[in-house]
Tab-separated table of C-alpha atoms and ligand atoms in Angstrom:
chain	number	residue	atom	x	y	z
A	119	MET	CA	23.639	-11.662	1.049
A	120	THR	CA	26.041	-13.946	-0.760
A	121	SER	CA	28.801	-11.567	-1.760
A	122	ASN	CA	31.425	-9.736	-1.219
A	123	ARG	CA	32.922	-6.318	-1.916
A	124	VAL	CA	30.912	-3.095	-2.000
A	125	LEU	CA	32.359	0.418	-2.279
A	126	ILE	CA	30.200	3.293	-1.028
A	127	GLY	CA	30.887	6.835	-2.245
A	128	ILE	CA	29.256	9.280	0.145
A	129	GLY	CA	28.380	12.741	-1.160
A	130	GLY	CA	27.792	15.990	0.725
A	131	GLY	CA	24.101	16.002	1.570
A	132	ILE	CA	22.088	15.565	4.751
A	133	ALA	CA	21.028	12.086	3.565
A	134	ALA	CA	24.656	11.051	4.276
A	135	TYR	CA	23.519	10.145	7.805
A	136	LYS	CA	21.097	7.574	6.342
A	137	VAL	CA	23.885	6.024	4.278
A	138	CYS	CA	25.515	5.057	7.588
A	139	GLU	CA	22.615	2.622	8.018
A	140	VAL	CA	23.381	1.079	4.616
A	141	VAL	CA	27.078	0.716	5.507
A	142	SER	CA	26.206	-0.820	8.859
A	143	ALA	CA	23.702	-3.334	7.399
A	144	LEU	CA	26.152	-4.421	4.684
A	145	ALA	CA	29.010	-4.935	7.141
A	146	LYS	CA	26.766	-6.849	9.558
A	147	SER	CA	25.669	-9.193	6.762
A	148	GLY	CA	29.293	-10.198	6.149
A	149	ILE	CA	29.934	-8.051	3.093
A	150	GLU	CA	33.268	-6.247	2.904
A	151	VAL	CA	32.606	-2.521	2.711
A	152	ARG	CA	34.946	0.329	1.868
A	153	ALA	CA	33.829	3.954	1.804
A	154	ILE	CA	34.951	7.189	0.212
A	155	LEU	CA	33.788	10.497	1.688
A	156	THR	CA	33.920	13.641	-0.404
A	157	ASP	CA	35.095	16.765	1.458
A	158	ALA	CA	31.476	17.951	1.556
A	159	ALA	CA	30.317	14.603	2.996
A	160	GLY	CA	32.830	15.168	5.820
A	161	GLU	CA	30.840	18.287	6.792
A	162	PHE	CA	27.782	16.103	7.499
A	163	ILE	CA	29.247	12.906	8.979
A	164	THR	CA	32.758	12.113	10.158
A	165	PRO	CA	35.196	9.615	8.652
A	166	LEU	CA	35.342	8.057	12.137
A	167	THR	CA	31.610	7.221	11.993
A	168	VAL	CA	32.023	5.459	8.671
A	169	THR	CA	35.309	3.805	9.662
A	170	THR	CA	33.646	2.297	12.720
A	171	LEU	CA	30.659	1.011	10.739
A	172	CYS	CA	32.845	-0.356	7.889
A	173	ARG	CA	35.363	-1.984	10.236
A	174	HIS	CA	37.920	-0.374	7.878
A	175	PRO	CA	39.371	3.155	7.553
A	176	ALA	CA	37.135	5.396	5.439
A	177	TYR	CA	38.932	7.179	2.588
A	178	THR	CA	38.908	10.937	2.012
A	179	ASP	CA	40.632	13.257	-0.445
A	180	LYS	CA	43.529	13.548	2.039
A	181	ASP	CA	44.307	9.873	1.345
A	182	PHE	CA	44.016	10.497	-2.380
A	183	TRP	CA	46.730	13.178	-2.356
A	184	GLN	CA	49.124	11.238	-0.078
A	185	PRO	CA	52.305	10.062	-1.783
A	186	THR	CA	52.084	6.277	-1.986
A	187	HIS	CA	54.592	3.475	-2.465
A	188	GLY	CA	51.905	1.183	-3.859
A	189	ARG	CA	49.431	1.629	-6.674
A	190	PRO	CA	47.245	4.733	-6.711
A	191	LEU	CA	44.271	4.493	-4.373
A	192	HIS	CA	41.589	5.145	-7.010
A	193	ILE	CA	42.954	2.284	-9.156
A	194	GLU	CA	43.116	-0.112	-6.201
A	195	LEU	CA	39.574	0.693	-5.060
A	196	GLY	CA	38.207	0.514	-8.597
A	197	GLU	CA	39.628	-2.963	-9.083
A	198	TRP	CA	38.636	-4.142	-5.603
A	199	ALA	CA	34.891	-3.381	-5.684
A	200	GLU	CA	32.191	-5.519	-7.301
A	201	VAL	CA	29.546	-2.824	-6.897
A	202	PHE	CA	29.958	0.922	-6.356
A	203	VAL	CA	27.128	2.837	-4.670
A	204	ILE	CA	27.066	6.626	-4.731
A	205	ALA	CA	24.700	7.892	-2.039
A	206	PRO	CA	23.615	10.549	-1.585
A	207	LEU	CA	24.308	11.581	-5.164
A	208	THR	CA	24.414	15.379	-5.062
A	209	ALA	CA	23.709	17.721	-7.985
A	210	ASN	CA	27.424	18.545	-8.030
A	211	THR	CA	28.667	14.937	-8.247
A	212	LEU	CA	25.945	14.107	-10.803
A	213	ALA	CA	27.172	16.974	-13.016
A	214	LYS	CA	30.766	15.748	-12.699
A	215	LEU	CA	29.806	12.177	-13.623
A	216	ALA	CA	27.656	13.285	-16.565
A	217	HIS	CA	30.577	15.269	-17.995
A	218	GLY	CA	33.437	12.939	-17.072
A	219	PHE	CA	35.112	15.201	-14.510
A	220	ALA	CA	37.621	13.668	-12.108
A	221	ASP	CA	38.714	16.120	-9.417
A	222	ASN	CA	38.478	14.055	-6.240
A	223	LEU	CA	38.881	10.454	-5.062
A	224	LEU	CA	35.229	9.532	-5.698
A	225	THR	CA	35.071	10.750	-9.311
A	226	ASN	CA	38.550	9.416	-10.139
A	227	THR	CA	37.507	5.979	-8.858
A	228	VAL	CA	34.433	6.082	-11.116
A	229	LEU	CA	36.563	6.736	-14.189
A	230	ALA	CA	39.268	4.253	-13.234
A	231	SER	CA	36.873	1.285	-12.958
A	232	THR	CA	34.205	-0.711	-14.777
A	233	MET	CA	31.966	-2.208	-12.044
A	234	PRO	CA	28.234	-1.368	-12.003
A	235	ILE	CA	27.393	1.843	-10.168
A	236	LEU	CA	24.187	2.413	-8.210
A	237	LEU	CA	23.168	6.068	-7.947
A	238	ALA	CA	20.906	7.281	-5.120
A	239	PRO	CA	20.223	10.986	-5.732
A	240	ALA	CA	19.110	13.292	-2.915
A	241	MET	CA	18.543	17.033	-3.064
A	242	ASN	CA	16.016	19.829	-2.607
A	243	THR	CA	13.055	19.659	-5.031
A	244	ASP	CA	13.950	22.877	-6.888
A	245	MET	CA	17.518	21.653	-7.336
A	246	TRP	CA	16.254	18.276	-8.600
A	247	GLU	CA	13.846	19.918	-11.058
A	248	GLN	CA	16.420	22.319	-12.574
A	249	MET	CA	16.713	21.767	-16.293
A	250	THR	CA	20.474	21.307	-16.003
A	251	VAL	CA	20.132	18.659	-13.270
A	252	GLN	CA	17.432	16.798	-15.206
A	253	ARG	CA	19.547	16.943	-18.366
A	254	ASN	CA	22.533	15.460	-16.518
A	255	TRP	CA	20.293	12.799	-14.950
A	256	GLN	CA	18.796	11.770	-18.302
A	257	GLN	CA	22.213	11.771	-19.930
A	258	ILE	CA	23.866	9.599	-17.322
A	259	GLN	CA	21.144	6.971	-17.655
A	260	GLN	CA	22.150	6.442	-21.277
A	261	ASP	CA	25.228	4.709	-19.888
A	262	PRO	CA	24.257	1.089	-18.994
A	263	ARG	CA	26.866	1.055	-16.269
A	264	TYR	CA	24.675	3.267	-14.083
A	265	HIS	CA	21.697	1.913	-12.144
A	266	ARG	CA	19.319	4.149	-10.229
A	267	VAL	CA	17.379	3.996	-7.007
A	268	GLY	CA	15.005	6.878	-6.194
A	269	PRO	CA	14.699	9.728	-5.572
A	270	SER	CA	11.271	9.525	-4.013
A	271	SER	CA	8.837	12.202	-2.871
A	272	GLY	CA	8.254	13.180	0.721
A	273	ILE	CA	9.188	15.698	3.400
A	274	LEU	CA	12.709	16.958	2.778
A	275	ALA	CA	15.201	18.256	5.357
A	276	CYS	CA	14.536	21.785	3.995
A	277	ASP	CA	10.858	21.410	5.069
A	278	ARG	CA	9.684	21.166	1.471
A	279	ILE	CA	7.400	18.357	0.388
A	280	GLY	CA	8.389	17.132	-3.037
A	281	LYS	CA	10.693	14.984	-5.073
A	282	GLY	CA	14.327	14.675	-4.094
A	283	ARG	CA	14.264	12.419	-1.049
A	284	MET	CA	16.909	9.721	-1.103
A	285	ALA	CA	15.578	6.155	-1.413
A	286	GLU	CA	15.271	4.501	1.992
A	287	PRO	CA	18.152	2.237	3.152
A	288	PRO	CA	16.185	-1.057	2.694
A	289	GLU	CA	15.494	-0.168	-0.944
A	290	ILE	CA	19.162	0.700	-1.534
A	291	LEU	CA	20.210	-2.572	0.132
A	292	THR	CA	17.819	-4.597	-2.055
A	293	HIS	CA	19.245	-3.021	-5.177
A	294	ILE	CA	22.821	-3.709	-4.033
A	295	GLN	CA	21.878	-7.349	-3.428
A	296	SER	CA	20.491	-7.548	-6.981
A	297	LEU	CA	23.632	-6.001	-8.487
A	298	LEU	CA	25.855	-8.437	-6.597
A	299	HIS	CA	23.841	-11.252	-8.181
A	300	THR	CA	23.540	-9.875	-11.730
A	301	LYS	CA	26.921	-8.066	-11.903
A	302	GLY	CA	24.885	-5.262	-13.475
A	303	GLN	CA	23.545	-7.317	-16.418
A	304	ARG	CA	20.028	-6.333	-17.535
A	305	ASP	CA	19.133	-9.680	-19.065
A	306	LEU	CA	15.377	-8.999	-18.907
A	307	SER	CA	15.670	-5.745	-20.801
A	308	GLY	CA	12.774	-5.412	-23.276
A	309	LYS	CA	10.805	-8.191	-21.533
A	310	ARG	CA	7.377	-7.660	-20.043
A	311	VAL	CA	6.894	-9.483	-16.747
A	312	LEU	CA	3.466	-9.899	-15.143
A	313	ILE	CA	3.406	-10.914	-11.459
A	314	SER	CA	0.531	-11.600	-9.070
A	315	ALA	CA	1.183	-11.158	-5.347
A	316	GLY	CA	-0.458	-11.377	-1.946
A	317	GLY	CA	-3.501	-13.126	-0.563
A	318	THR	CA	-6.928	-12.440	-2.072
A	319	ARG	CA	-9.866	-11.666	0.218
A	320	GLU	CA	-13.339	-13.063	-0.350
A	321	HIS	CA	-15.778	-10.880	1.529
A	322	LEU	CA	-19.136	-11.906	2.917
A	323	ASP	CA	-19.880	-8.315	3.965
A	324	PRO	CA	-17.803	-5.068	3.844
A	325	VAL	CA	-15.892	-6.075	6.994
A	326	ARG	CA	-15.550	-9.864	7.090
A	327	PHE	CA	-13.676	-12.010	4.625
A	328	ILE	CA	-12.082	-15.397	3.990
A	329	GLY	CA	-8.351	-14.822	3.568
A	330	ASN	CA	-4.917	-16.341	4.064
A	331	PRO	CA	-1.635	-15.274	5.706
A	332	SER	CA	0.198	-14.253	2.501
A	333	THR	CA	1.840	-10.808	2.871
A	334	GLY	CA	2.907	-10.444	-0.762
A	335	LYS	CA	6.640	-10.214	0.097
A	336	MET	CA	7.523	-12.966	-2.392
A	337	GLY	CA	5.697	-11.213	-5.246
A	338	ILE	CA	7.323	-7.882	-4.373
A	339	ALA	CA	10.767	-9.518	-4.355
A	340	LEU	CA	10.034	-11.033	-7.782
A	341	ALA	CA	8.954	-7.620	-9.086
A	342	GLN	CA	12.088	-5.939	-7.692
A	343	ALA	CA	14.413	-8.601	-9.114
A	344	ALA	CA	12.731	-8.340	-12.537
A	345	MET	CA	12.974	-4.532	-12.537
A	346	HIS	CA	16.621	-4.610	-11.471
A	347	ARG	CA	17.254	-6.934	-14.437
A	348	GLY	CA	15.686	-4.398	-16.800
A	349	ALA	CA	12.158	-5.817	-17.227
A	350	GLN	CA	9.005	-3.785	-17.568
A	351	VAL	CA	6.922	-5.046	-14.641
A	352	THR	CA	3.176	-5.144	-14.028
A	353	LEU	CA	2.254	-6.220	-10.517
A	354	VAL	CA	-1.309	-7.294	-9.724
A	355	HIS	CA	-1.475	-7.305	-5.958
A	356	ALA	CA	-3.936	-8.141	-3.213
A	357	PRO	CA	-4.133	-5.853	-0.130
A	358	MET	CA	-0.671	-5.445	1.414
A	359	ASP	CA	1.687	-3.013	3.159
A	360	GLY	CA	1.698	0.155	1.023
A	361	ARG	CA	5.463	0.644	1.474
A	362	LEU	CA	6.074	-2.676	-0.265
A	363	VAL	CA	3.998	-1.585	-3.250
A	364	GLU	CA	5.674	1.850	-3.428
A	365	SER	CA	9.025	0.232	-4.174
A	366	VAL	CA	7.496	-1.212	-7.369
A	367	GLY	CA	5.191	1.708	-8.265
A	368	GLU	CA	8.171	4.027	-8.827
A	369	ILE	CA	9.199	2.290	-12.048
A	370	GLY	CA	6.677	-0.442	-12.772
A	371	ARG	CA	2.892	-0.571	-12.834
A	372	ALA	CA	1.039	-1.733	-9.708
A	373	ILE	CA	-2.633	-2.719	-9.903
A	374	ALA	CA	-4.465	-3.130	-6.593
A	375	ILE	CA	-7.233	-5.733	-6.335
A	376	THR	CA	-9.028	-7.418	-3.438
A	377	SER	CA	-10.832	-10.567	-4.564
A	378	ALA	CA	-9.917	-13.538	-6.741
A	379	ALA	CA	-12.496	-12.340	-9.294
A	380	GLU	CA	-10.739	-8.943	-9.559
A	381	MET	CA	-7.335	-10.619	-9.819
A	382	HIS	CA	-8.744	-12.896	-12.534
A	383	GLN	CA	-9.934	-9.899	-14.543
A	384	ALA	CA	-6.655	-7.931	-14.153
A	385	MET	CA	-4.477	-10.938	-15.047
A	386	LEU	CA	-6.545	-11.712	-18.154
A	387	GLU	CA	-6.327	-8.077	-19.240
A	388	HIS	CA	-2.519	-8.015	-19.135
A	389	PHE	CA	-1.590	-11.613	-19.886
A	390	SER	CA	-1.461	-11.429	-23.685
A	391	GLN	CA	1.249	-8.702	-23.601
A	392	ALA	CA	3.436	-10.512	-21.059
A	393	ASP	CA	6.550	-12.497	-21.979
A	394	ILE	CA	6.834	-14.008	-18.494
A	395	THR	CA	3.937	-14.430	-16.044
A	396	ILE	CA	4.417	-15.582	-12.465
A	397	MET	CA	1.422	-16.403	-10.262
A	398	SER	CA	2.922	-16.062	-6.797
A	399	ALA	CA	-0.385	-14.898	-5.276
A	400	ALA	CA	-2.165	-17.040	-2.721
A	401	VAL	CA	-5.544	-17.035	-4.442
A	402	ALA	CA	-8.631	-18.197	-2.586
A	403	ASP	CA	-10.197	-21.455	-3.722
A	404	VAL	CA	-13.719	-20.541	-2.635
A	405	LYS	CA	-15.801	-17.485	-1.796
A	406	PRO	CA	-18.979	-16.989	0.251
A	407	ALA	CA	-21.968	-17.703	-2.011
A	408	ASN	CA	-23.771	-14.580	-0.739
A	409	TYR	CA	-22.496	-11.036	-0.230
A	410	SER	CA	-24.218	-8.449	1.925
A	411	GLN	CA	-23.685	-4.777	0.931
A	412	GLU	CA	-24.305	-3.787	4.567
A	413	LYS	CA	-22.273	-5.014	7.527
A	414	LEU	CA	-24.147	-7.955	9.040
A	415	PRO	CA	-24.976	-7.548	12.740
A	416	LYS	CA	-23.461	-10.274	14.884
A	417	ASN	CA	-26.793	-11.969	15.562
A	418	SER	CA	-27.584	-12.108	11.804
A	419	LEU	CA	-24.383	-13.957	10.926
A	420	PRO	CA	-25.067	-17.396	9.417
A	421	THR	CA	-24.043	-20.414	11.485
A	422	ALA	CA	-22.826	-22.170	8.321
A	423	LEU	CA	-21.350	-20.374	5.328
A	424	PRO	CA	-22.398	-21.578	1.875
A	425	LEU	CA	-19.345	-21.379	-0.422
A	426	GLU	CA	-18.792	-21.464	-4.157
A	427	PRO	CA	-15.582	-21.964	-6.168
A	428	VAL	CA	-13.625	-19.065	-7.705
A	429	PRO	CA	-11.971	-19.381	-11.144
A	430	ASP	CA	-8.554	-21.054	-11.234
A	431	ILE	CA	-6.607	-18.154	-12.789
A	432	LEU	CA	-3.378	-20.059	-13.420
A	433	ALA	CA	-5.196	-22.945	-15.137
A	434	GLU	CA	-6.983	-20.473	-17.401
A	435	LEU	CA	-3.711	-18.687	-18.294
A	436	GLY	CA	-2.245	-22.145	-19.022
A	437	ARG	CA	-4.990	-22.708	-21.604
A	438	LEU	CA	-4.444	-19.254	-23.199
A	439	LYS	CA	-0.642	-19.401	-23.222
A	440	GLN	CA	1.113	-18.866	-26.584
A	441	PRO	CA	4.360	-20.723	-27.438
A	442	HIS	CA	6.596	-17.645	-26.888
A	443	GLN	CA	5.140	-17.010	-23.408
A	444	ARG	CA	6.487	-18.444	-20.171
A	445	LEU	CA	4.074	-19.196	-17.338
A	446	ILE	CA	5.210	-20.069	-13.818
A	447	GLY	CA	3.078	-21.129	-10.850
A	448	PHE	CA	3.705	-21.510	-7.149
A	449	ALA	CA	2.650	-24.471	-5.031
A	450	ALA	CA	2.650	-23.741	-1.309
A	451	GLN	CA	2.753	-27.185	0.284
A	452	THR	CA	3.311	-29.020	3.544
A	453	GLY	CA	4.962	-32.450	3.856
A	454	ASP	CA	5.982	-33.871	0.448
A	455	ILE	CA	6.218	-30.739	-1.689
A	456	VAL	CA	7.333	-32.254	-5.000
A	457	THR	CA	4.526	-34.715	-5.870
A	458	PRO	CA	1.604	-32.253	-5.531
A	459	ALA	CA	3.628	-29.483	-7.241
A	460	LEU	CA	4.330	-31.753	-10.251
A	461	GLU	CA	0.644	-32.645	-10.411
A	462	LYS	CA	-0.329	-28.929	-10.398
A	463	MET	CA	2.274	-28.119	-13.053
A	464	ARG	CA	0.757	-30.720	-15.414
A	465	ARG	CA	-2.881	-29.986	-14.586
A	466	LYS	CA	-2.480	-26.209	-15.044
A	467	LYS	CA	-0.210	-26.565	-18.124
A	468	VAL	CA	2.555	-24.261	-16.818
A	469	ASP	CA	6.214	-24.254	-17.889
A	470	ALA	CA	7.563	-24.412	-14.345
A	471	ILE	CA	6.402	-24.447	-10.760
A	472	VAL	CA	7.943	-23.366	-7.484
A	473	ALA	CA	7.346	-26.022	-4.834
A	474	ASN	CA	7.390	-23.961	-1.679
A	475	PRO	CA	7.396	-25.560	1.797
A	476	ILE	CA	5.285	-23.577	4.238
A	477	ASP	CA	5.909	-25.810	7.265
A	478	LYS	CA	9.600	-24.869	7.686
A	479	SER	CA	10.745	-22.161	10.126
A	480	ASP	CA	11.719	-18.773	8.642
A	481	SER	CA	10.318	-19.394	5.171
A	482	GLY	CA	6.999	-19.103	3.348
A	483	PHE	CA	4.155	-16.756	4.360
A	484	GLY	CA	5.243	-13.444	5.868
A	485	SER	CA	8.940	-14.313	6.234
A	486	ASP	CA	11.722	-12.309	4.555
A	487	ASN	CA	13.302	-15.633	3.630
A	488	ASN	CA	12.215	-18.606	1.600
A	489	GLN	CA	13.325	-21.947	0.205
A	490	ALA	CA	11.964	-24.043	-2.634
A	491	ILE	CA	12.404	-26.688	-5.277
A	492	PHE	CA	11.974	-25.391	-8.835
A	493	LEU	CA	10.465	-27.934	-11.237
A	494	ASP	CA	9.978	-27.583	-14.979
A	495	ASN	CA	8.029	-29.541	-17.570
A	496	GLN	CA	11.271	-30.905	-19.037
A	497	GLY	CA	11.984	-32.755	-15.803
A	498	ARG	CA	14.541	-30.345	-14.327
A	499	GLN	CA	14.594	-29.993	-10.538
A	500	LEU	CA	16.597	-27.357	-8.707
A	501	GLU	CA	16.715	-27.123	-4.942
A	502	ILE	CA	17.043	-23.580	-3.619
A	503	GLN	CA	18.596	-23.367	-0.161
A	504	PRO	CA	17.109	-21.009	2.441
A	505	GLY	CA	17.908	-17.384	1.608
A	506	SER	CA	16.213	-14.049	1.108
A	507	LYS	CA	13.121	-13.839	-1.098
A	508	LEU	CA	15.092	-11.526	-3.395
A	509	GLU	CA	17.857	-14.114	-3.811
A	510	MET	CA	15.254	-16.786	-4.539
A	511	SER	CA	13.661	-14.481	-7.134
A	512	HIS	CA	16.989	-14.083	-8.937
A	513	HIS	CA	17.479	-17.867	-8.912
A	514	LEU	CA	13.999	-18.217	-10.413
A	515	PHE	CA	14.724	-15.765	-13.248
A	516	ASP	CA	18.003	-17.626	-13.926
A	517	PHE	CA	15.956	-20.872	-14.070
A	518	ILE	CA	13.295	-19.334	-16.356
A	519	LYS	CA	16.012	-18.167	-18.779
A	520	ASN	CA	16.878	-21.824	-19.386
A	521	LEU	CA	13.310	-23.058	-19.988
A	522	GLU	CA	12.954	-24.787	-23.361
B	889	CTP	N1	-4.093	-20.343	-8.314
B	889	CTP	C1	-4.855	-19.589	-9.174
B	889	CTP	N2	-6.198	-19.466	-8.966
B	889	CTP	C2	-6.807	-20.081	-7.940
B	889	CTP	C3	-6.029	-20.866	-7.038
B	889	CTP	C4	-4.665	-20.974	-7.254
B	889	CTP	O1	-4.308	-19.018	-10.120
B	889	CTP	N3	-8.084	-19.929	-7.747
B	889	CTP	C5	-2.640	-20.459	-8.568
B	889	CTP	C6	-1.739	-19.956	-7.453
B	889	CTP	O2	-1.437	-18.577	-7.639
B	889	CTP	C7	-0.506	-20.827	-7.604
B	889	CTP	C8	-1.055	-22.140	-8.164
B	889	CTP	O3	-2.341	-21.825	-8.716
B	889	CTP	O4	0.390	-20.297	-8.561
B	889	CTP	C9	-1.201	-23.240	-7.151
B	889	CTP	O5	-2.020	-22.787	-6.108
B	889	CTP	P1	-2.477	-23.787	-4.967
B	889	CTP	O6	-3.422	-23.059	-4.029
B	889	CTP	O7	-1.270	-24.440	-4.379
B	889	CTP	O8	-3.231	-24.884	-5.841
B	889	CTP	P2	-4.699	-25.344	-5.955
B	889	CTP	O9	-4.953	-25.610	-7.379
B	889	CTP	O10	-5.609	-24.375	-5.281
B	889	CTP	O11	-4.637	-26.732	-5.213
B	889	CTP	P3	-4.867	-27.141	-3.664
B	889	CTP	O12	-5.472	-25.947	-2.967
B	889	CTP	O13	-5.778	-28.297	-3.759
B	889	CTP	O14	-3.526	-27.517	-3.126
């Protein structure tokens, strides 16, 4: 993470213990973290736990009511933080925020500040589904200052299975990273973004296929970054870890495919409505010429595999592209990455291409990190230093914004 100062407001719910993981991960990544515990949060976890993880004393309402020689604490904290995270957001705190109440340090800090606020609700399903809670939740989302993560469905601490589970720490951390980059701006609001992700599989029978090592992490990071910037996202993805897809499925649309032919069909179906299309998928170049419906026994396997080409999806989208649409390709390369990427950009008629080295350590296929050179058809080149795939995604959307 590149920045800097995050304030965490911890509410009184059992998910408070999971927020400790968020605090710990932020502090370990070099971010300065301060935390406020409500009195109810102090019933679930202790200020000492949070103080130790923050490497800084955690604040409670006792601090708020202390006479001070300096400026009031809620003003200081409000001015200090770049991003405020409220997790778990309880029904009680949600109601206070929706109606502008300020009766403790957490709610006073909200009103005495202007930074973006990320809300991570967590409560029992019946509480979450109450008309009053839903009304407060809808109302608070009218205010662009508030961003949301979760809640998701699953087994709750009260043994119920349903909606109300707090988003998992990695998802909260990803959203914080986005907010530190965007400062809460939703510059893709109203835009439709179509993304392809993962490695296609070209089967020769129900079990065996020709594939590649792509895990889809880059495409998921692009989808998350686009959603955090306010876009409406459609993700067309090859087989990948279901938890990665879930993080997109909550707000966007995720379409699962297996082969290049299926990806081709799904991309063509959605392309005309998209403002920005990014082909980050590692699509096969060839497929077995014959497919057996039944699993082939070992001794019936061919000794040589006849292959035939699959359609070049990006090149076809390049031909269909309208002037208002932006189309971006990826070029996974070894050695000299720029020359072949420029050639692909011209041949496939795309607006920009991401030249992506796959022979560097800790970047490319399967890694959480990546590095690249962005190239556009106006001759711009931008080198992106190694960093997380989410950071690279935000740099790419910044780059796309400036395409002619
Ligand atoms: N691509 C595609 N359809 C294919 C193959 C690739 O849409 N059948 C897209 C990829 O998603 C990527 C871009 O084209 O955005 C470049 O892919 P790459 O495999 O690097 O290029 P190829 O044209 O296949 O060239 P080569 O394999 O010779 O490097």
